[in-house]
XYZ file of C-alpha atoms in Angstrom:
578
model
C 80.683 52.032 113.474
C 84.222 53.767 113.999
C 85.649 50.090 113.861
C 83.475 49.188 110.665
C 85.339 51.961 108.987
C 88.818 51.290 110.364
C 88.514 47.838 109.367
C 86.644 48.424 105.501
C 89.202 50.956 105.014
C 91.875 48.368 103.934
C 89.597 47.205 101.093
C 87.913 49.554 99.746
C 87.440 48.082 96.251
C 85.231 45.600 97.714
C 83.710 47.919 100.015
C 79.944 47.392 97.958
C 80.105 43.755 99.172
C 78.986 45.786 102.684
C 76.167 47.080 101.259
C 74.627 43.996 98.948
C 74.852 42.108 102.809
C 73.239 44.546 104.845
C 70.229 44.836 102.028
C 69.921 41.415 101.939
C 69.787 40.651 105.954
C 67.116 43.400 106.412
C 65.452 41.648 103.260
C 66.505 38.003 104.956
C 64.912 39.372 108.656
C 61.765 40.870 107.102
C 61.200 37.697 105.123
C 61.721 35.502 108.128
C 59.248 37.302 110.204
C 56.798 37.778 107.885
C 56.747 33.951 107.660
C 55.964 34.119 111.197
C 52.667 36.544 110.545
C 51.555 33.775 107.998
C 52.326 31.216 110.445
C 49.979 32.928 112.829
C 47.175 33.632 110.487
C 47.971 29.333 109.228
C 47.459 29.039 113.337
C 44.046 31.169 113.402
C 42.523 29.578 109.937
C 42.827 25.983 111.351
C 42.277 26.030 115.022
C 39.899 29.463 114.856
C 38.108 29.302 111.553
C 38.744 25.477 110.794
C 38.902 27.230 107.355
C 41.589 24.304 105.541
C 41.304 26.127 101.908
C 43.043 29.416 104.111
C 45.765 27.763 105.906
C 46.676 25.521 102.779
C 47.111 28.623 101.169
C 48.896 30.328 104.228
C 50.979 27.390 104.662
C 52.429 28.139 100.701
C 52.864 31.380 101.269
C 54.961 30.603 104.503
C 57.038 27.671 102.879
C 57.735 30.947 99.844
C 58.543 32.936 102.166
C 61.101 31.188 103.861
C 62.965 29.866 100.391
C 62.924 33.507 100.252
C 64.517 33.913 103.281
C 67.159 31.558 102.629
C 68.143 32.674 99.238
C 68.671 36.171 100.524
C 70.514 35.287 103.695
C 72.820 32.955 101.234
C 73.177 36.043 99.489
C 74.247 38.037 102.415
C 76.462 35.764 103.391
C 78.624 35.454 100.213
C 78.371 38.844 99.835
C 80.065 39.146 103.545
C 82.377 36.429 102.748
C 83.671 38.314 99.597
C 84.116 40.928 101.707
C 85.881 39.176 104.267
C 88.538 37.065 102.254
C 89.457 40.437 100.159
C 90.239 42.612 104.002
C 92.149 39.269 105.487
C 94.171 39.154 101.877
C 94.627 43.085 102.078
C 95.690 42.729 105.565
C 98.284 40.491 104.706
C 99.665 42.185 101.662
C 99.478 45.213 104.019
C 101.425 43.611 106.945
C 104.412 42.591 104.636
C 104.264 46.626 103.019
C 104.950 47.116 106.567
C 107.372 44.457 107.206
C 109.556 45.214 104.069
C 110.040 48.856 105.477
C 110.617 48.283 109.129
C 113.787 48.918 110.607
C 115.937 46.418 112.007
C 116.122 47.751 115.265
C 111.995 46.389 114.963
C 113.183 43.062 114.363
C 115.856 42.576 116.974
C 113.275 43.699 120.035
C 109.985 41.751 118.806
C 110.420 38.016 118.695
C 109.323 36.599 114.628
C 106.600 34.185 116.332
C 104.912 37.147 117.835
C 104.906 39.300 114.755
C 103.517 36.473 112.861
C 100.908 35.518 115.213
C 99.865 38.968 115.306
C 99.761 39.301 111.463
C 98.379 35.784 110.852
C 95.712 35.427 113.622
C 94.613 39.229 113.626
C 94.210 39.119 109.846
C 92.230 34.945 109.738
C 90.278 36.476 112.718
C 89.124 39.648 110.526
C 87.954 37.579 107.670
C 85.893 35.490 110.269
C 84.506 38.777 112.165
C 83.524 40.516 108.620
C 82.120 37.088 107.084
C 79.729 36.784 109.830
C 79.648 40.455 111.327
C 77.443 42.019 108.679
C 74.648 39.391 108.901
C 74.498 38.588 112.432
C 74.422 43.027 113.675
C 71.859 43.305 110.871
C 69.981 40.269 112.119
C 70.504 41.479 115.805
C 68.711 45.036 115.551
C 65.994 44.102 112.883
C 64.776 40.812 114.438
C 63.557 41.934 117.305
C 62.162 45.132 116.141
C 59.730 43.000 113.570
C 59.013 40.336 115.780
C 57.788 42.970 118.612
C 55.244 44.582 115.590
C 54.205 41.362 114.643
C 53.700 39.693 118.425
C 51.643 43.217 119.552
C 49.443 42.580 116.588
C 48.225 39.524 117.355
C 48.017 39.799 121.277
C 48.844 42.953 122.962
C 48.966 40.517 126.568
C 51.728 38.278 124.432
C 53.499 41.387 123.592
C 53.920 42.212 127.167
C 54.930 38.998 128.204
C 57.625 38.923 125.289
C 58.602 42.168 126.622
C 59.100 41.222 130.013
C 61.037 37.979 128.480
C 63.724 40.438 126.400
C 63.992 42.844 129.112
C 64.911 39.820 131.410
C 67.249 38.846 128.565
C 69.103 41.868 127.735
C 69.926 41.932 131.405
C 71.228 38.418 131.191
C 73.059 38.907 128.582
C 75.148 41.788 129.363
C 75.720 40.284 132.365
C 77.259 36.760 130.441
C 79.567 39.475 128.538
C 80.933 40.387 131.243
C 83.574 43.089 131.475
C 85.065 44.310 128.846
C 88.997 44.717 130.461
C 88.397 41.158 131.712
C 88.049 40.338 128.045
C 90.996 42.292 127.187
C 92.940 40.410 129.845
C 91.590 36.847 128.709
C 92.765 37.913 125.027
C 96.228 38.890 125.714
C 96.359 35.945 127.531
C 95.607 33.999 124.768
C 97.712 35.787 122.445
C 101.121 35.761 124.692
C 100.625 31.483 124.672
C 100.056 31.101 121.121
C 103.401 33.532 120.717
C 105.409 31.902 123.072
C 104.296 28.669 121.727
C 105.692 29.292 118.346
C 109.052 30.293 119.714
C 108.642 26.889 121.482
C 108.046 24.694 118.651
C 111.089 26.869 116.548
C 113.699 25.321 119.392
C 112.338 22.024 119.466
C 115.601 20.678 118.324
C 117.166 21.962 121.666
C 114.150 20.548 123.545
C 115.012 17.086 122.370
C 118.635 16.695 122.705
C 118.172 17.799 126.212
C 115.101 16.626 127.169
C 113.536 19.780 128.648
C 110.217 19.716 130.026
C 107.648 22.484 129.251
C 108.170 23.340 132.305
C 111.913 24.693 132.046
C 111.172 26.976 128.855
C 110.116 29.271 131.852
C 108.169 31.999 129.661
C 105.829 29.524 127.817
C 105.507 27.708 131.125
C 104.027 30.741 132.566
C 101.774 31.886 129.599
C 100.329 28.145 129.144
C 99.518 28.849 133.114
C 98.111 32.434 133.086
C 96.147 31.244 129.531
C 94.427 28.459 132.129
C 93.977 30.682 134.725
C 92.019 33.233 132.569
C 89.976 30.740 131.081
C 88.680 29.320 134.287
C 87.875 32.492 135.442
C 86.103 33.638 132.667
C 84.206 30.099 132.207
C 83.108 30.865 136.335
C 82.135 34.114 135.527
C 79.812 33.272 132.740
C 78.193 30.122 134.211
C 75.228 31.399 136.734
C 74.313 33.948 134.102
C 74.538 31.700 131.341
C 72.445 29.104 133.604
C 69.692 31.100 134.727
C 69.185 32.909 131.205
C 68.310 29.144 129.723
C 66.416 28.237 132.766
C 64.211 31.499 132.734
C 63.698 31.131 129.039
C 62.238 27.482 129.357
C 60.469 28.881 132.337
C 58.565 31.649 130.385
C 57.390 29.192 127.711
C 55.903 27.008 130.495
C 54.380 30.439 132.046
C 51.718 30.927 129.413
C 49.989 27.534 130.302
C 48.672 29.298 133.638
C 47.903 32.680 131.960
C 46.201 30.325 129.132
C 43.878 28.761 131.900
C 43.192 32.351 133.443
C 42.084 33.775 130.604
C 39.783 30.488 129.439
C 38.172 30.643 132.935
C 36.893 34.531 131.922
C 35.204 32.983 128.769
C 38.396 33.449 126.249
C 38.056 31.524 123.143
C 40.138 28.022 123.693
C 40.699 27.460 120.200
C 42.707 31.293 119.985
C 44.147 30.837 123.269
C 46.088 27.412 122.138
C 46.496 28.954 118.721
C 48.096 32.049 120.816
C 50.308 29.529 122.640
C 51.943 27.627 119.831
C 52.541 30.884 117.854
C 54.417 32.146 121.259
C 56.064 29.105 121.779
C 57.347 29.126 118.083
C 58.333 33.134 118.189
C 59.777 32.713 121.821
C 62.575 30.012 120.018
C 63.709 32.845 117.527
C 63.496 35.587 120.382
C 66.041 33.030 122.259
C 68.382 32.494 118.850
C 67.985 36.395 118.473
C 69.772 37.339 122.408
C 72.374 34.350 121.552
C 73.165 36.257 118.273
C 73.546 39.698 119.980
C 75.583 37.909 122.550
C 77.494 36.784 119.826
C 77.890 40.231 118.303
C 78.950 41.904 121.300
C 81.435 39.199 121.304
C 82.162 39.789 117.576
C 82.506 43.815 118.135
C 85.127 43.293 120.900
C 87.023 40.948 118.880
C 86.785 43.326 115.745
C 88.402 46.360 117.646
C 90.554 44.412 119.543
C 92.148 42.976 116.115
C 92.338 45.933 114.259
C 93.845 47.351 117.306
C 96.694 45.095 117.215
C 97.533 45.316 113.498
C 97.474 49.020 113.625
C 99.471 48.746 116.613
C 101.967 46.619 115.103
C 102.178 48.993 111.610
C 102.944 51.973 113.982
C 105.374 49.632 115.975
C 107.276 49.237 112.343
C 107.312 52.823 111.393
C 108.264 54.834 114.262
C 112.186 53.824 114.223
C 111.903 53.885 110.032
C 114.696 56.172 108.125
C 113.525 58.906 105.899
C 115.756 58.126 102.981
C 117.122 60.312 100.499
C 117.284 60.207 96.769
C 120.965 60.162 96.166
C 121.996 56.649 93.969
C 125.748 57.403 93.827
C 128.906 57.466 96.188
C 131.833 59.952 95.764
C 134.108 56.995 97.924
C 133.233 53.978 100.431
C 135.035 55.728 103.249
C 132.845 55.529 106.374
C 132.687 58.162 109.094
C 131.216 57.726 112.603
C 130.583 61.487 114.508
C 129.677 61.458 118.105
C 127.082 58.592 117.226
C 124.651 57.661 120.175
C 122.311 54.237 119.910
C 119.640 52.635 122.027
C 116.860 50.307 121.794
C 114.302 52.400 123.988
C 116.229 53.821 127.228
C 118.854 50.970 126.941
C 122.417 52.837 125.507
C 124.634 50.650 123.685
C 126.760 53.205 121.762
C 127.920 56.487 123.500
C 129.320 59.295 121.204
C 131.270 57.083 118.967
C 133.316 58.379 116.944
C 136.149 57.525 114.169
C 136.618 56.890 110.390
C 137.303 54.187 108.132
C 139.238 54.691 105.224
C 137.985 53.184 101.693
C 139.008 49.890 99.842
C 141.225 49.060 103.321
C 140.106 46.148 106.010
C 139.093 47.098 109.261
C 138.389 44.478 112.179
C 135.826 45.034 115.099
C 136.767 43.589 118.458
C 135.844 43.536 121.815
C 134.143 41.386 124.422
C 130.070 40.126 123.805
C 128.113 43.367 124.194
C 130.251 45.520 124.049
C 128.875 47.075 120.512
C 130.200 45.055 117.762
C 127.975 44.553 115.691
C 125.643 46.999 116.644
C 128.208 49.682 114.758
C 128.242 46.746 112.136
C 124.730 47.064 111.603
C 124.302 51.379 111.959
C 126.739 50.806 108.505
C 123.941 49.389 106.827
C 121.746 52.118 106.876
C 118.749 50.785 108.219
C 118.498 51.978 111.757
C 117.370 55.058 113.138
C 120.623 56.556 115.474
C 119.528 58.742 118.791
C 122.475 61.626 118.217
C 125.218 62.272 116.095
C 125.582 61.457 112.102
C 127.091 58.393 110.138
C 128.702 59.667 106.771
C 129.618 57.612 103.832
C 131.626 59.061 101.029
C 131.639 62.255 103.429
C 127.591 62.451 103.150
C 124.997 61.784 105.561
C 123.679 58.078 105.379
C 120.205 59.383 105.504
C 120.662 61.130 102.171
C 121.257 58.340 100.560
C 118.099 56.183 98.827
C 117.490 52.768 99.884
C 118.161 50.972 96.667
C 121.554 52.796 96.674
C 122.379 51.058 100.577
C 121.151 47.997 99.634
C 123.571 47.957 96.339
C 126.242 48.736 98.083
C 126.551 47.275 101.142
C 126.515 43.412 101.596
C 126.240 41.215 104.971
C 127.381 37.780 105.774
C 126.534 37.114 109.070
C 127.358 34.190 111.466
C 124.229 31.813 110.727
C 123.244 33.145 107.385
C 120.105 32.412 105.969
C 119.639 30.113 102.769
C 116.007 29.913 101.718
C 114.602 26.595 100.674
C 114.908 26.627 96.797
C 117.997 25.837 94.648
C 121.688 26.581 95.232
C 121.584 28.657 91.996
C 118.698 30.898 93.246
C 120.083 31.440 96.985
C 122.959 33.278 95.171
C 121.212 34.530 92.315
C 119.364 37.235 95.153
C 122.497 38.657 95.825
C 122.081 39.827 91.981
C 118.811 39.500 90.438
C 119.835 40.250 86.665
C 123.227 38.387 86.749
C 123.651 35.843 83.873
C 124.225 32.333 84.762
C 127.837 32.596 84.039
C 128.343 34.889 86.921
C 126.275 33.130 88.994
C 128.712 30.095 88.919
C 131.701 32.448 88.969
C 130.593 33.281 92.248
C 130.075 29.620 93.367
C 134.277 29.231 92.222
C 135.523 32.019 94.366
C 133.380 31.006 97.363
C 134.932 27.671 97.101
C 131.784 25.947 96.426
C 132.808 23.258 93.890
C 132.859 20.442 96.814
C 130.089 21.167 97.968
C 128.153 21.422 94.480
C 129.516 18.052 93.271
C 128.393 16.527 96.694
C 124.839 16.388 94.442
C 123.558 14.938 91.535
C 121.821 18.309 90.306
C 124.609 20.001 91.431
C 123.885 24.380 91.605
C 120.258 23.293 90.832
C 119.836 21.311 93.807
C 116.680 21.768 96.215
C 117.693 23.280 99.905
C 116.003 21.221 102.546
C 113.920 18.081 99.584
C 114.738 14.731 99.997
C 117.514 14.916 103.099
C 119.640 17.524 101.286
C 120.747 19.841 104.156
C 124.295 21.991 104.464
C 126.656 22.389 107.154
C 127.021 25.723 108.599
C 130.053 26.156 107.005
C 129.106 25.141 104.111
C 125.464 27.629 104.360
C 128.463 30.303 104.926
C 130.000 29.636 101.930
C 127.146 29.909 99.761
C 126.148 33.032 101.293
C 129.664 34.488 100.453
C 128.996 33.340 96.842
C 125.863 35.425 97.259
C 127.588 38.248 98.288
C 130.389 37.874 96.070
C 127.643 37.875 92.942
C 126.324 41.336 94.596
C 129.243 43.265 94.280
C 129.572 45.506 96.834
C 132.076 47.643 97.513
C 131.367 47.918 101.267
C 131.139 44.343 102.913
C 130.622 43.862 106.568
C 131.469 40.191 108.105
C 129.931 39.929 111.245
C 131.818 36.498 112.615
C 130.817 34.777 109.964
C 133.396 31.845 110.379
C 132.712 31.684 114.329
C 131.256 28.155 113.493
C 133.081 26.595 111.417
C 135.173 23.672 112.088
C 138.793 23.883 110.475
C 138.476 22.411 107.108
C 135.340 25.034 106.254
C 137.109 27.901 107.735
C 140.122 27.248 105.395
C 137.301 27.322 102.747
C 135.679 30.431 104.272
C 139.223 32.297 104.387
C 139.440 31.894 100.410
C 136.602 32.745 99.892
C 136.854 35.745 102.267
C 139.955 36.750 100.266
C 138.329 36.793 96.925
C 135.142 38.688 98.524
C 137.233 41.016 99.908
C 139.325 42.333 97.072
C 139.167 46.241 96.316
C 136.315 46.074 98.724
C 136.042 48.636 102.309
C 135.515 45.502 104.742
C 134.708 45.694 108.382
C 135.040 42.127 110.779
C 133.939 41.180 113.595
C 135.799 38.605 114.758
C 135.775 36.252 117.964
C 138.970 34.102 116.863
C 141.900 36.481 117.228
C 143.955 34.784 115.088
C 141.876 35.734 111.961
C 142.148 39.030 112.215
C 146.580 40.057 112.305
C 146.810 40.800 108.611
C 143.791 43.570 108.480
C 145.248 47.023 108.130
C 143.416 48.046 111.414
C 141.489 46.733 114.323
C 138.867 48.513 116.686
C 138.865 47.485 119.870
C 135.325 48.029 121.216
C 134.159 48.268 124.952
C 130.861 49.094 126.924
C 129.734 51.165 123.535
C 133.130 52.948 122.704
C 136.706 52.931 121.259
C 138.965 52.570 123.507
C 142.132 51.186 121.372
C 142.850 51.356 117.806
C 145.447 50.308 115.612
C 147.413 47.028 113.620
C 147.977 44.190 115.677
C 151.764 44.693 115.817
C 150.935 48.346 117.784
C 148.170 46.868 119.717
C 150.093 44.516 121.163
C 153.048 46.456 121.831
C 150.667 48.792 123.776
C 149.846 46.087 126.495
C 146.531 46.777 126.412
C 142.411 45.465 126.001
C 143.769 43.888 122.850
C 146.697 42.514 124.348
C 145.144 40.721 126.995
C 142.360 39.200 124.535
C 144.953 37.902 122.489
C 146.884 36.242 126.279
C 143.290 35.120 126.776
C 142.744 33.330 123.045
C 146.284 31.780 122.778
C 144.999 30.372 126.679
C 142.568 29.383 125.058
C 143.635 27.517 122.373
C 146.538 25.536 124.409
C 143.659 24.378 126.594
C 142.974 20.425 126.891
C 140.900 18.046 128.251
């Protein structure tokens, strides 16, 4: 019940659909089995009585009552189906809710293909669970309950029997379910291969050009192997029980023969024994279909918790790094401040009591060897992750004070493989500024240096990213998203190596367009390619999560040190030949 209400919780405008099911099943099972009293009193008037006018009669009333029955399960159904494609859309909408407010610190430890399989399987599976849940559980309890009244009051010996048949069958059933963590196990299983399979699939480029084997993407390799593994456990687990249970319920049907001759031999009537025997026979089928469907539902209730478990686990996942924002909209200056600024993912330090200030409308670049904390400061700028100690100021206030609309105004990204969606040229930069005119919009394109790359196309601006064979460079995908950025207008603009790709002819192009980004703008770079970098007014050089040099390149280099010797190391570098 506690997962019933977790679950219904997410759609609660649908929540009578619940309801109009359950009625109808207990309608649906009463129906069904009152077709079966009929069926033994159409039994008793022909073979007993060998009164035809009766079991015509009988026989109508059995063939009404199941139309009945079937009309009111349809009824159930769709009612459970309403119910289910309502919670699976709710889910969804609810996922993204989630999604849109998650920090980015979320995104950079959990891989995208597991946070969609999560969110797409979890929420398909729901629908599936609720569509069928509500039927089958009603089904499950009421069946047998009626069928037991009905059985006792036509033989109290055949109730026994059918007693001793269910009791047999509960036991063999729980024991085909098997344990519950070993479920658990055989899920996550499951779930891990479908994940890794997805990242799998996502680098299939890679997998081509080198011609990898399954094998050598090691993680996906091992999950395929520990999926088979689980599932050949669990299919040996569940075979002798699964075996015996049909053998002992085709044994029990063939039982009643003997007990039919016993009780002839003491003068029972024949006709009402053989009547007796088909009716059991008949009932016995349903009694089998009823301990497959609470197999099934046992099945069906692990799955439910187990899904809802993962989608709540995945919203908390999402919130617990989330910034309270404030409500201020409006900056005094872009001048950023770090104090004594500590950051982690989890017990990992990347940033140790960082501190230093960057003054407004100047350029600043970030340097430093990989993993050193680059663009980890980079991305603390934005706003949008949650810092362990210390405060980041902007404009000398807190960053937390500030309101999310008034970050996202103000501060733009263009990162090394920047994302273009797959609609038109005109719309990838239009995000950057929803309500800019059209005019804008291509005034951006200019100063990126996009005109080449527009009249490469027939529909020029308006042409479709990724229809018909029309794919960009990565230079060129960096120019457009410096158009985009350009249209946003931000005065604080933070370049994380964005023209670390490019070959020489599109960094030219990126280098305009950098300069006409970067106008009147506070601008922080991270740069790999040294010689980028000489004319900023001042350069950071990070290392193992601090400063440890700062200054122009002139006093840098005059110092002889970390800076120094990248700079030796890149001019090395660049004189190097094959």
């Amino acid at each position: 019940m506690e997962t019933y209400k977790r679950l219904f919780k997410y759609t609660p405008e649908k929540i009578h659909c619940a309801y109009i099911s359950i009625v109808c099943s207990i309608a649906g099972v009463a129906l069904q089995i009152g077709a079966f009293w009929y069926l033994w009193k159409f039994l008793h008037a022909l073979l007993v009585s060998k009164n035809i006018k009766d079991g015509g009669f009988y026989a109508t009333v059995i063939v009404s009552l199941m139309i009945g029955y079937t009309a009111v399960y349809f009824a159930a159904l769709w009612a459970s189906h309403l119910l289910g494609f309502r919670l699976e859309s709710n889910l969804r909408k609810e996922a993204v809710k989630h999604l849109m407010n998650a920090s980015f610190a979320f995104f950079d430890v959990n891989p995208s293909g597991k946070i969609r399989k999560i969110i797409d399987d979890n929420a398909q599976d729901t629908h599936m669970l609720v569509a069928h849940l509500i039927p089958d559980n009603v089904s499950a309890l009421f069946t047998p309950l009626f069928m037991f009244a009905v059985v006792f009051a036509v033989d109290v010996k055949l109730g026994i029997l059918l007693t001793v048949i269910a009791l047999i069958g509960g036991v063999q059933t729980y024991w085909m379910m098997g344990d519950r963590t070993f479920m658990q196990k055989y899920q996550t299983a499951l779930e891990k291969m479908n994940a890794e399979a997805v990242e799998y699939v996502r680098g299939m480029q890679v997998v081509k050009i080198f011609k990898s084997t399954v094998e050598s993407f090691k993680a996906f390799y091992e999950a395929i192997t520990g999926y088979s593994d689980m599932a050949y456990k669990y299919a040996l687990s569940s075979r002798a029980p699964y075996v015996l249970f049909l053998v002992l319920f085709n044994l029990f049907t063939a039982f009643t023969l003997p007990f039919a001759v016993y009780f002839m031999n003491k003068g029972a009537d024949g006709s009402l024994i053989v009547a007796q025997i088909v009716f059991f026979v008949c009932i016995a089928g349903v009694l089998f279909s009823s301990f497959m469907r609470v197999m099934y539902v046992g099945m069906y209730n692990f799955q439910a918790k187990n899904v809802i478990d993962k989608l709540e686990n995945l919203f908390t996942d999402m919130e617990k790094d989330n910034l309270v924002h404030g409500t201020e909209e409006s900056f005094e200056h872009f001048g950023i401040e770090f104090k004594n600024v500590s950051f982690g993912y989890g017990e990992e330090r990347i940033l140790r009591n960082v501190s230093f200030t960057l003054e407004p409308n100047k350029t600043y670049a970030l340097v430093g060897s990989s993993g050193g904390g680059k663009s980890t400061i980079a991305k603390l700028i934005s706003g949008f992750y949650k810092i362990n100690e210390g405060e980041i100021l902007i404009g000398g206030k807190n960053i937390a004070s500030y309101s999310k609309n008034a970050l996202m105004k103000n501060i733009a990204f263009v990162f090394q493989a920047s994302k273009l969606f797959k609609t038109t040229i005109f719309e990838n930069v239009k995000m950057g500024n929803p309500n800019a005119s059209d005019e804008e919009v291509m005034a951006a394109l200019r100063l990126a240096r996009c005109e080449d790359i527009l009249n490469k196309f027939e529909k020029r601006e308006h042409t479709l990213i990724g229809s018909k064979g029309v794919h960009l460079s990565g230079g060129e995908i960096q120019r457009v998203a410096i158009a985009r950025a350009i249209l946003k207008n931000a005065d604080i603009i933070i370049l994380d190596e964005a023209s670390a790709a490019a070959d020489p002819e599109n960094e030219y192009e990126i280098q305009q367009a950098f300069s006409a980004l970067m106008k009147n703008k506070t601008v922080i770079m991270i740069a790999h390619r040294l010689s980028s970098i000489k004319n900023v007014d001042e350069i950071l050089v990070v290392e193992d999560g601090n400063i440890i040099e700062r200054g122009s390149d002139t006093e840098l280099m005059k110092n002889g040190g970390k800076y120094s010797r990248l700079q030796t190391l890149y001019s090395q570098a660049n004189e190097w030949k094959v």
